Amino acid sequence: MVRVLVILLLLVHPQLLHAAYAQAEPQASFETFLAQLWVDAQSAGISRPVFDAAFAGLKPSPSILAHTKQQAEFIKPLWEYLDSAITSSRIERGLQRGKDHAEALQKIQQNYGVDLYIVLAVWGMESNFGAFTGGESVIRALATLAHARYRGDFFRDELLIALKILQQGHIEAPAMKGSWAGAMGQTQFMPSSFMTYAVDFDEDGHKDIWTNVTDSLSSTANYLAQKGWIKDLPWGMEVLLPKDFDVSAYDLQKGESFSHWASIGLQRGDGEALPNSGEAYLYLPFGLKGPAFLLTANFKVIKAYNNSNYYALGVGLLSDRLAGSPPLKGQWPKTDKQLTRAETIELQHILARKGLDVGEADGRIGDRAQAAIRAYQRQSGLKADGYANSSLLDRLRKNP
Ligand code: CA
């Protein structure tokens, strides 16, 4: 589970990798670090007793530092990621937890306009419905990373906000638990997200995303609402493409109305009709060789929680299963040889040398890299489906 979090974190913050190896300044002692931190904490309104209680007997954690040195050698193919995110036991647990909190979920859906199954699915993806919230002391985790100046001032700023949360009395320091990177509680909010989005939905005076499910779920719904969730618009859906579908003719990032997609023969994978209103863009994670999806603006809202197509697809598909929809119809290209991380970086470098915009050559095929692959496929007279496998890389190597 921690491994998954590490990978997710790298997906969100690729710059973390570089910061870890670029420590130029000599490191101050932890005591000096705390003395300097106190100056800023005091001017932020933290009292001495709260500060002292937070750091009583606290030393930096070597195991947390070790996490910053880890790097994923390969990235799981999407189907493996989804298989581990959407297990039958997770669906079962989600249905049970959904029943247990049905009344709160209804109220939250009504109040924030966010589909309750999406709220439930984010809860499932972030903490397995509250079962896994991370066992680290958030203050210790943030202080360790801030002291090491991992990613510059980022964790020091988060640490100061975490102290404010303690100062405001939402939680006691020993109960303020989270991941090694300081993502807290059932919503896995960083302290800065807590400050902006956490909600005291049961109005007991505490925003409690650690032990209070109602506060946790409403905080997630509030986050999605503030990020622009559109009420009654689905996140997206699997679609089946017509046999004669001309993939090269489409700008994959451009939205078209659902009625347009229906008019050229796209059908929903679950057999339902496409929505009457709204628009969506086509997402082909493996080009024409795997399942196809239509995605809406709400898919991008889910990505605000974690900036990864894999993650957002995991949330969307888990929400569908919780709502009773069948599994995907399309087959993943499991027997097709997938590129390793190093090969993907090589592919990105070759495309960049050809003057195509691949974004950062980070070993991941994101939206920009997919657009660059399609541009190359078009130039080469291939079907522009944006799918890079080893035969495409071989072709590029021969003509770098
Ligand atoms: Ca509360």
JSON list of C-alpha atoms and ligand atoms in Angstrom, two decimals, residues 199-208 212 215, ligand 1:
[
{"chain": "A", "resi": 199, "resn": "VAL", "atom": "CA", "xyz": [-15.39, 20.54, 6.62]},
{"chain": "A", "resi": 200, "resn": "ASP", "atom": "CA", "xyz": [-16.98, 20.16, 10.07]},
{"chain": "A", "resi": 201, "resn": "PHE", "atom": "CA", "xyz": [-20.13, 18.64, 8.59]},
{"chain": "A", "resi": 202, "resn": "ASP", "atom": "CA", "xyz": [-21.51, 17.30, 11.89]},
{"chain": "A", "resi": 203, "resn": "GLU", "atom": "CA", "xyz": [-20.90, 20.70, 13.50]},
{"chain": "A", "resi": 204, "resn": "ASP", "atom": "CA", "xyz": [-19.17, 19.48, 16.66]},
{"chain": "A", "resi": 205, "resn": "GLY", "atom": "CA", "xyz": [-16.51, 22.19, 16.38]},
{"chain": "A", "resi": 206, "resn": "HIS", "atom": "CA", "xyz": [-13.79, 19.90, 14.93]},
{"chain": "A", "resi": 207, "resn": "LYS", "atom": "CA", "xyz": [-12.86, 19.19, 11.35]},
{"chain": "A", "resi": 208, "resn": "ASP", "atom": "CA", "xyz": [-11.96, 15.56, 11.92]},
{"chain": "A", "resi": 212, "resn": "ASN", "atom": "CA", "xyz": [-15.08, 11.04, 11.75]},
{"chain": "A", "resi": 215, "resn": "ASP", "atom": "CA", "xyz": [-16.44, 15.00, 8.20]},
{"chain": "B", "resi": 1, "resn": "CA", "atom": "CA", "xyz": [-16.89, 17.50, 13.12]}
]
